[in-house]
């Protein structure tokens, strides 16, 4: 368990709880910070504060002071070559410009979501925008992905 | 058949395309000003559909109806009190989950909601497919897909508004199951509300009170109960009722989305581009240089592009003046009529309208920044800095708007969450040098500082900003020594500004400037002309005239600042009507073509006293319109406070500069 303010840029986490004053908690909840929702750190302002986050498909800024109040469970990051099967989201690409450019041509950049077929050997097969693509294992190793729970959150009883 | 007029309201999240829908529905037939991005004034438009008058009210863009910010209270009270025939909820289809939160609240209130599912094209490009029929069924409302920027779906929306607005049936408010404990609390609070609100509204009011909103004097008893229940629940679960209610609503929304939305994996090009831009604009190192670069570019454009055009307008007015005086002497009009028209009206108005190009360019750039989505980034990048200065990141947008005109800037502070931040941002806004002060700067800098002109101009703007900051710090320290509001602000995806949405407000603001030249500046100029003529027989605009006497009264006060001339005093007094009048008055008093105005002021001022005059006219007293805006937002006390504070600082600094400058030079 970490605080949202402690996540690095590009990292994803699942909101577990929000503390702080009731009015602020309510405000954060209305903007989508409720248990179960996936959040990513997107940008950081000069001087490190505030930072911009992605949640529910939009972008929101918070000061570190507010992000301190939000407890998250960081999502594990895998190389695409060993990622679990199903829908995954690209959170980072390692390697030189050439690799990134090649992947971008295929439509794979940071933030792309794709379906991983999880082949045990040989090329990695993925599905992207309805098309099937093959990636070499070496390249796939450089693509870092995470699994964002389909069920974004649950009502608490 | 009776043709009953229909009244509808438009609600929606900020950046959902609400203003575009409003404009499309009303065809720009709007009665109150609509400032882009910040539609905080209540805008009413009107259209006729199949013989029915439809009044459309544009509510402020809000995420919720919690009565947290002033905007939310305005939107909520309108729906509660005015009970519009229908509420069009503009929903960003690409951002459905959060946008539906507001819709749910509207439905819980029992409003007759029509969903305009806007920007459906963008949602599709992101692989989001929405089954509109299912969405309509799930929520029990009509759903109209639209692409407002291209006018798609607007006719259908009109038809639906027409149908829904005319049916007298009010829908049953949506009931979300909040779980046993909260439901019990709602029942307990509801019983106290009997006879205070309508039967159908009881549940909604009970919920709102439980969420911690206040409902006015009528509800004190119920409010107290709500407070007790909240404390009970908090103790028992460590989880507060408010968050639990929000979570239940989102839970309901998720259920709806599961039913109606399919998402294909992939990512849209537009979003990628937007993120690439943010990668640069929000960069740790580049963010602030880019921001200042853009501001510098703005002012460069204003002066470099605007000045040749404004000289053209100046020549045009000189020509008109000559033509008119020729015509008048041809018909043997009395001398005083010729003088009134040429020396008074044409000179006065011409000198002001000359600055139209500069001002239009400034407004155009501000509209571009707002519409493209950059303004929110600017607030994001500058927040830390503003924080150090004792202001809020969101204060930054009104501050930048203040460079155009302080009046819309003061209205734009309504998006700030706490009253303290609002008061501070409003009080220091007059220090932001508005475009009406430009004519003064341009006249004096071209007369005295041809070489270092840009530096002098920049120094005036910076001085205003520095004083705003110092004032904010002092005021915060004296009046509100408490913590700041959080910065919870959406950064909408960039989009290429639509020509219409940029040009409309630019034209609107420019038109206000032109209209002011006719309605405020022209009468002011005539009054000055009359005062310059009276008592009968004195030489026009001489020190013996009534005008000269009035100016002479105040001139000694200005002497320490280096410009103790009676006409300088008159110009400054007249400038309170509108800052443009300062230049107009100087022109009227000396009854000269604006071309020769330069020589005249050169004969009175030294560069040092000219600079002191610039500082004084930049800082002293807000104009009448700004004063009225402050009074309306904060009351007489703060309005007079601002007037006194700016006058004091303006005089002290102008005098200081002149006196110290004299010692050094």
PDB file of N, CA and C in Angstrom, chain B residues 83-145:
ATOM      1  N   UNK B  83     -37.632  25.773 -11.633  1.00  0.00           N
ATOM      2  CA  UNK B  83     -38.250  24.574 -12.207  1.00  0.00           C
ATOM      3  C   UNK B  83     -38.427  24.685 -13.727  1.00  0.00           C
ATOM      4  N   UNK B  84     -37.340  24.648 -14.477  1.00  0.00           N
ATOM      5  CA  UNK B  84     -37.450  24.738 -15.937  1.00  0.00           C
ATOM      6  C   UNK B  84     -38.242  23.567 -16.515  1.00  0.00           C
ATOM      7  N   UNK B  85     -38.828  23.780 -17.687  1.00  0.00           N
ATOM      8  CA  UNK B  85     -39.645  22.746 -18.321  1.00  0.00           C
ATOM      9  C   UNK B  85     -38.818  21.532 -18.718  1.00  0.00           C
ATOM     10  N   UNK B  86     -37.538  21.758 -18.955  1.00  0.00           N
ATOM     11  CA  UNK B  86     -36.651  20.633 -19.228  1.00  0.00           C
ATOM     12  C   UNK B  86     -35.226  21.078 -18.934  1.00  0.00           C
ATOM     13  N   UNK B  87     -34.389  20.107 -18.584  1.00  0.00           N
ATOM     14  CA  UNK B  87     -32.971  20.401 -18.393  1.00  0.00           C
ATOM     15  C   UNK B  87     -32.199  19.568 -19.399  1.00  0.00           C
ATOM     16  N   UNK B  88     -31.491  20.245 -20.305  1.00  0.00           N
ATOM     17  CA  UNK B  88     -30.644  19.522 -21.244  1.00  0.00           C
ATOM     18  C   UNK B  88     -29.305  19.301 -20.565  1.00  0.00           C
ATOM     19  N   UNK B  89     -28.994  18.027 -20.296  1.00  0.00           N
ATOM     20  CA  UNK B  89     -27.709  17.717 -19.673  1.00  0.00           C
ATOM     21  C   UNK B  89     -26.729  17.392 -20.786  1.00  0.00           C
ATOM     22  N   UNK B  90     -25.741  18.257 -20.964  1.00  0.00           N
ATOM     23  CA  UNK B  90     -24.745  18.011 -21.997  1.00  0.00           C
ATOM     24  C   UNK B  90     -23.695  17.078 -21.418  1.00  0.00           C
ATOM     25  N   UNK B  91     -23.505  15.936 -22.076  1.00  0.00           N
ATOM     26  CA  UNK B  91     -22.625  14.899 -21.561  1.00  0.00           C
ATOM     27  C   UNK B  91     -21.514  14.649 -22.566  1.00  0.00           C
ATOM     28  N   UNK B  92     -20.275  14.672 -22.110  1.00  0.00           N
ATOM     29  CA  UNK B  92     -19.143  14.353 -22.967  1.00  0.00           C
ATOM     30  C   UNK B  92     -19.102  12.839 -23.132  1.00  0.00           C
ATOM     31  N   UNK B  93     -19.396  12.359 -24.355  1.00  0.00           N
ATOM     32  CA  UNK B  93     -19.532  10.921 -24.576  1.00  0.00           C
ATOM     33  C   UNK B  93     -18.218  10.184 -24.341  1.00  0.00           C
ATOM     34  N   UNK B  94     -17.098  10.903 -24.509  1.00  0.00           N
ATOM     35  CA  UNK B  94     -15.806  10.252 -24.331  1.00  0.00           C
ATOM     36  C   UNK B  94     -15.435  10.165 -22.854  1.00  0.00           C
ATOM     37  N   UNK B  95     -16.269  10.722 -22.016  1.00  0.00           N
ATOM     38  CA  UNK B  95     -15.939  10.846 -20.598  1.00  0.00           C
ATOM     39  C   UNK B  95     -17.202  10.551 -19.802  1.00  0.00           C
ATOM     40  N   UNK B  96     -17.861   9.456 -20.191  1.00  0.00           N
ATOM     41  CA  UNK B  96     -19.239   9.226 -19.761  1.00  0.00           C
ATOM     42  C   UNK B  96     -19.388   9.063 -18.249  1.00  0.00           C
ATOM     43  N   UNK B  97     -18.490   8.298 -17.665  1.00  0.00           N
ATOM     44  CA  UNK B  97     -18.659   7.918 -16.261  1.00  0.00           C
ATOM     45  C   UNK B  97     -18.776   9.143 -15.353  1.00  0.00           C
ATOM     46  N   UNK B  98     -17.787  10.050 -15.465  1.00  0.00           N
ATOM     47  CA  UNK B  98     -17.815  11.202 -14.586  1.00  0.00           C
ATOM     48  C   UNK B  98     -18.941  12.165 -14.965  1.00  0.00           C
ATOM     49  N   UNK B  99     -19.218  12.282 -16.267  1.00  0.00           N
ATOM     50  CA  UNK B  99     -20.281  13.184 -16.707  1.00  0.00           C
ATOM     51  C   UNK B  99     -21.653  12.729 -16.228  1.00  0.00           C
ATOM     52  N   UNK B 100     -21.853  11.410 -16.144  1.00  0.00           N
ATOM     53  CA  UNK B 100     -23.162  10.926 -15.723  1.00  0.00           C
ATOM     54  C   UNK B 100     -23.436  11.244 -14.260  1.00  0.00           C
ATOM     55  N   UNK B 101     -22.383  11.505 -13.491  1.00  0.00           N
ATOM     56  CA  UNK B 101     -22.572  11.804 -12.074  1.00  0.00           C
ATOM     57  C   UNK B 101     -23.499  13.009 -11.897  1.00  0.00           C
ATOM     58  N   UNK B 102     -23.291  14.017 -12.714  1.00  0.00           N
ATOM     59  CA  UNK B 102     -24.167  15.197 -12.654  1.00  0.00           C
ATOM     60  C   UNK B 102     -25.579  14.842 -13.105  1.00  0.00           C
ATOM     61  N   UNK B 103     -25.668  14.016 -14.155  1.00  0.00           N
ATOM     62  CA  UNK B 103     -26.979  13.622 -14.683  1.00  0.00           C
ATOM     63  C   UNK B 103     -27.773  12.908 -13.587  1.00  0.00           C
ATOM     64  N   UNK B 104     -27.091  12.005 -12.862  1.00  0.00           N
ATOM     65  CA  UNK B 104     -27.751  11.251 -11.789  1.00  0.00           C
ATOM     66  C   UNK B 104     -28.339  12.216 -10.752  1.00  0.00           C
ATOM     67  N   UNK B 105     -27.560  13.238 -10.428  1.00  0.00           N
ATOM     68  CA  UNK B 105     -28.051  14.199  -9.441  1.00  0.00           C
ATOM     69  C   UNK B 105     -29.277  14.946  -9.950  1.00  0.00           C
ATOM     70  N   UNK B 106     -29.237  15.298 -11.236  1.00  0.00           N
ATOM     71  CA  UNK B 106     -30.394  15.973 -11.824  1.00  0.00           C
ATOM     72  C   UNK B 106     -31.618  15.065 -11.752  1.00  0.00           C
ATOM     73  N   UNK B 107     -31.409  13.778 -12.035  1.00  0.00           N
ATOM     74  CA  UNK B 107     -32.533  12.836 -12.021  1.00  0.00           C
ATOM     75  C   UNK B 107     -33.055  12.635 -10.605  1.00  0.00           C
ATOM     76  N   UNK B 108     -32.147  12.636  -9.644  1.00  0.00           N
ATOM     77  CA  UNK B 108     -32.577  12.499  -8.247  1.00  0.00           C
ATOM     78  C   UNK B 108     -33.401  13.695  -7.798  1.00  0.00           C
ATOM     79  N   UNK B 109     -33.100  14.846  -8.391  1.00  0.00           N
ATOM     80  CA  UNK B 109     -33.873  16.057  -8.061  1.00  0.00           C
ATOM     81  C   UNK B 109     -35.264  16.006  -8.659  1.00  0.00           C
ATOM     82  N   UNK B 110     -35.449  15.119  -9.643  1.00  0.00           N
ATOM     83  CA  UNK B 110     -36.744  15.047 -10.311  1.00  0.00           C
ATOM     84  C   UNK B 110     -36.869  16.021 -11.469  1.00  0.00           C
ATOM     85  N   UNK B 111     -35.720  16.469 -11.998  1.00  0.00           N
ATOM     86  CA  UNK B 111     -35.769  17.374 -13.151  1.00  0.00           C
ATOM     87  C   UNK B 111     -36.126  16.571 -14.407  1.00  0.00           C
ATOM     88  N   UNK B 112     -36.736  17.245 -15.387  1.00  0.00           N
ATOM     89  CA  UNK B 112     -37.044  16.596 -16.666  1.00  0.00           C
ATOM     90  C   UNK B 112     -35.800  16.686 -17.529  1.00  0.00           C
ATOM     91  N   UNK B 113     -35.050  15.598 -17.535  1.00  0.00           N
ATOM     92  CA  UNK B 113     -33.726  15.644 -18.153  1.00  0.00           C
ATOM     93  C   UNK B 113     -33.760  15.118 -19.587  1.00  0.00           C
ATOM     94  N   UNK B 114     -33.031  15.813 -20.461  1.00  0.00           N
ATOM     95  CA  UNK B 114     -32.755  15.323 -21.810  1.00  0.00           C
ATOM     96  C   UNK B 114     -31.240  15.251 -21.906  1.00  0.00           C
ATOM     97  N   UNK B 115     -30.710  14.105 -22.320  1.00  0.00           N
ATOM     98  CA  UNK B 115     -29.255  14.012 -22.426  1.00  0.00           C
ATOM     99  C   UNK B 115     -28.824  14.342 -23.843  1.00  0.00           C
ATOM    100  N   UNK B 116     -27.938  15.331 -23.983  1.00  0.00           N
ATOM    101  CA  UNK B 116     -27.283  15.581 -25.262  1.00  0.00           C
ATOM    102  C   UNK B 116     -25.936  14.886 -25.179  1.00  0.00           C
ATOM    103  N   UNK B 117     -25.822  13.745 -25.852  1.00  0.00           N
ATOM    104  CA  UNK B 117     -24.594  12.953 -25.779  1.00  0.00           C
ATOM    105  C   UNK B 117     -23.604  13.552 -26.765  1.00  0.00           C
ATOM    106  N   UNK B 118     -22.849  14.503 -26.281  1.00  0.00           N
ATOM    107  CA  UNK B 118     -22.046  15.342 -27.168  1.00  0.00           C
ATOM    108  C   UNK B 118     -20.674  14.729 -27.456  1.00  0.00           C
ATOM    109  N   UNK B 119     -20.068  15.204 -28.526  1.00  0.00           N
ATOM    110  CA  UNK B 119     -18.739  14.776 -28.967  1.00  0.00           C
ATOM    111  C   UNK B 119     -18.711  13.262 -29.159  1.00  0.00           C
ATOM    112  N   UNK B 120     -19.802  12.762 -29.709  1.00  0.00           N
ATOM    113  CA  UNK B 120     -19.921  11.320 -29.927  1.00  0.00           C
ATOM    114  C   UNK B 120     -18.869  10.843 -30.917  1.00  0.00           C
ATOM    115  N   UNK B 121     -18.441  11.739 -31.808  1.00  0.00           N
ATOM    116  CA  UNK B 121     -17.404  11.371 -32.794  1.00  0.00           C
ATOM    117  C   UNK B 121     -16.063  11.095 -32.108  1.00  0.00           C
ATOM    118  N   UNK B 122     -15.749  11.921 -31.112  1.00  0.00           N
ATOM    119  CA  UNK B 122     -14.479  11.729 -30.402  1.00  0.00           C
ATOM    120  C   UNK B 122     -14.515  10.418 -29.625  1.00  0.00           C
ATOM    121  N   UNK B 123     -15.671  10.143 -28.993  1.00  0.00           N
ATOM    122  CA  UNK B 123     -15.811   8.890 -28.258  1.00  0.00           C
ATOM    123  C   UNK B 123     -15.575   7.705 -29.193  1.00  0.00           C
ATOM    124  N   UNK B 124     -16.175   7.749 -30.395  1.00  0.00           N
ATOM    125  CA  UNK B 124     -16.006   6.654 -31.354  1.00  0.00           C
ATOM    126  C   UNK B 124     -14.553   6.486 -31.736  1.00  0.00           C
ATOM    127  N   UNK B 125     -13.871   7.628 -31.966  1.00  0.00           N
ATOM    128  CA  UNK B 125     -12.475   7.533 -32.380  1.00  0.00           C
ATOM    129  C   UNK B 125     -11.626   6.923 -31.270  1.00  0.00           C
ATOM    130  N   UNK B 126     -12.120   6.953 -30.039  1.00  0.00           N
ATOM    131  CA  UNK B 126     -11.371   6.318 -28.954  1.00  0.00           C
ATOM    132  C   UNK B 126     -11.828   4.889 -28.710  1.00  0.00           C
ATOM    133  N   UNK B 127     -12.682   4.408 -29.607  1.00  0.00           N
ATOM    134  CA  UNK B 127     -13.135   3.028 -29.482  1.00  0.00           C
ATOM    135  C   UNK B 127     -14.248   2.838 -28.466  1.00  0.00           C
ATOM    136  N   UNK B 128     -14.945   3.929 -28.126  1.00  0.00           N
ATOM    137  CA  UNK B 128     -16.039   3.815 -27.168  1.00  0.00           C
ATOM    138  C   UNK B 128     -17.365   3.788 -27.934  1.00  0.00           C
ATOM    139  N   UNK B 129     -18.076   2.670 -27.851  1.00  0.00           N
ATOM    140  CA  UNK B 129     -19.380   2.575 -28.516  1.00  0.00           C
ATOM    141  C   UNK B 129     -20.477   2.652 -27.465  1.00  0.00           C
ATOM    142  N   UNK B 130     -21.378   3.616 -27.623  1.00  0.00           N
ATOM    143  CA  UNK B 130     -22.444   3.766 -26.642  1.00  0.00           C
ATOM    144  C   UNK B 130     -23.781   3.398 -27.276  1.00  0.00           C
ATOM    145  N   UNK B 131     -24.496   2.482 -26.646  1.00  0.00           N
ATOM    146  CA  UNK B 131     -25.820   2.107 -27.120  1.00  0.00           C
ATOM    147  C   UNK B 131     -26.819   3.109 -26.543  1.00  0.00           C
ATOM    148  N   UNK B 132     -27.195   4.095 -27.376  1.00  0.00           N
ATOM    149  CA  UNK B 132     -27.985   5.197 -26.837  1.00  0.00           C
ATOM    150  C   UNK B 132     -29.381   4.752 -26.385  1.00  0.00           C
ATOM    151  N   UNK B 133     -29.958   3.754 -27.083  1.00  0.00           N
ATOM    152  CA  UNK B 133     -31.292   3.286 -26.676  1.00  0.00           C
ATOM    153  C   UNK B 133     -31.248   2.670 -25.287  1.00  0.00           C
ATOM    154  N   UNK B 134     -30.222   1.853 -25.077  1.00  0.00           N
ATOM    155  CA  UNK B 134     -30.095   1.233 -23.763  1.00  0.00           C
ATOM    156  C   UNK B 134     -29.847   2.268 -22.675  1.00  0.00           C
ATOM    157  N   UNK B 135     -29.017   3.262 -23.016  1.00  0.00           N
ATOM    158  CA  UNK B 135     -28.736   4.322 -22.045  1.00  0.00           C
ATOM    159  C   UNK B 135     -30.027   5.052 -21.690  1.00  0.00           C
ATOM    160  N   UNK B 136     -30.831   5.334 -22.738  1.00  0.00           N
ATOM    161  CA  UNK B 136     -32.106   6.017 -22.514  1.00  0.00           C
ATOM    162  C   UNK B 136     -33.017   5.181 -21.616  1.00  0.00           C
ATOM    163  N   UNK B 137     -33.056   3.872 -21.867  1.00  0.00           N
ATOM    164  CA  UNK B 137     -33.897   3.001 -21.057  1.00  0.00           C
ATOM    165  C   UNK B 137     -33.417   2.916 -19.617  1.00  0.00           C
ATOM    166  N   UNK B 138     -32.107   2.765 -19.480  1.00  0.00           N
ATOM    167  CA  UNK B 138     -31.540   2.586 -18.141  1.00  0.00           C
ATOM    168  C   UNK B 138     -31.823   3.793 -17.256  1.00  0.00           C
ATOM    169  N   UNK B 139     -31.800   4.986 -17.852  1.00  0.00           N
ATOM    170  CA  UNK B 139     -31.978   6.192 -17.044  1.00  0.00           C
ATOM    171  C   UNK B 139     -33.398   6.748 -17.134  1.00  0.00           C
ATOM    172  N   UNK B 140     -34.166   6.230 -18.078  1.00  0.00           N
ATOM    173  CA  UNK B 140     -35.533   6.718 -18.228  1.00  0.00           C
ATOM    174  C   UNK B 140     -35.606   8.125 -18.798  1.00  0.00           C
ATOM    175  N   UNK B 141     -34.682   8.473 -19.686  1.00  0.00           N
ATOM    176  CA  UNK B 141     -34.684   9.805 -20.298  1.00  0.00           C
ATOM    177  C   UNK B 141     -34.453   9.671 -21.794  1.00  0.00           C
ATOM    178  N   UNK B 142     -34.678  10.759 -22.514  1.00  0.00           N
ATOM    179  CA  UNK B 142     -34.350  10.795 -23.947  1.00  0.00           C
ATOM    180  C   UNK B 142     -32.854  11.083 -24.091  1.00  0.00           C
ATOM    181  N   UNK B 143     -32.237  10.401 -25.047  1.00  0.00           N
ATOM    182  CA  UNK B 143     -30.815  10.633 -25.305  1.00  0.00           C
ATOM    183  C   UNK B 143     -30.644  11.032 -26.768  1.00  0.00           C
ATOM    184  N   UNK B 144     -30.020  12.162 -27.005  1.00  0.00           N
ATOM    185  CA  UNK B 144     -29.780  12.618 -28.377  1.00  0.00           C
ATOM    186  C   UNK B 144     -28.279  12.716 -28.616  1.00  0.00           C
ATOM    187  N   UNK B 145     -27.722  11.871 -29.512  1.00  0.00           N
ATOM    188  CA  UNK B 145     -26.300  12.013 -29.819  1.00  0.00           C
ATOM    189  C   UNK B 145     -26.049  13.283 -30.632  1.00  0.00           C
TER     190      UNK B 145
END
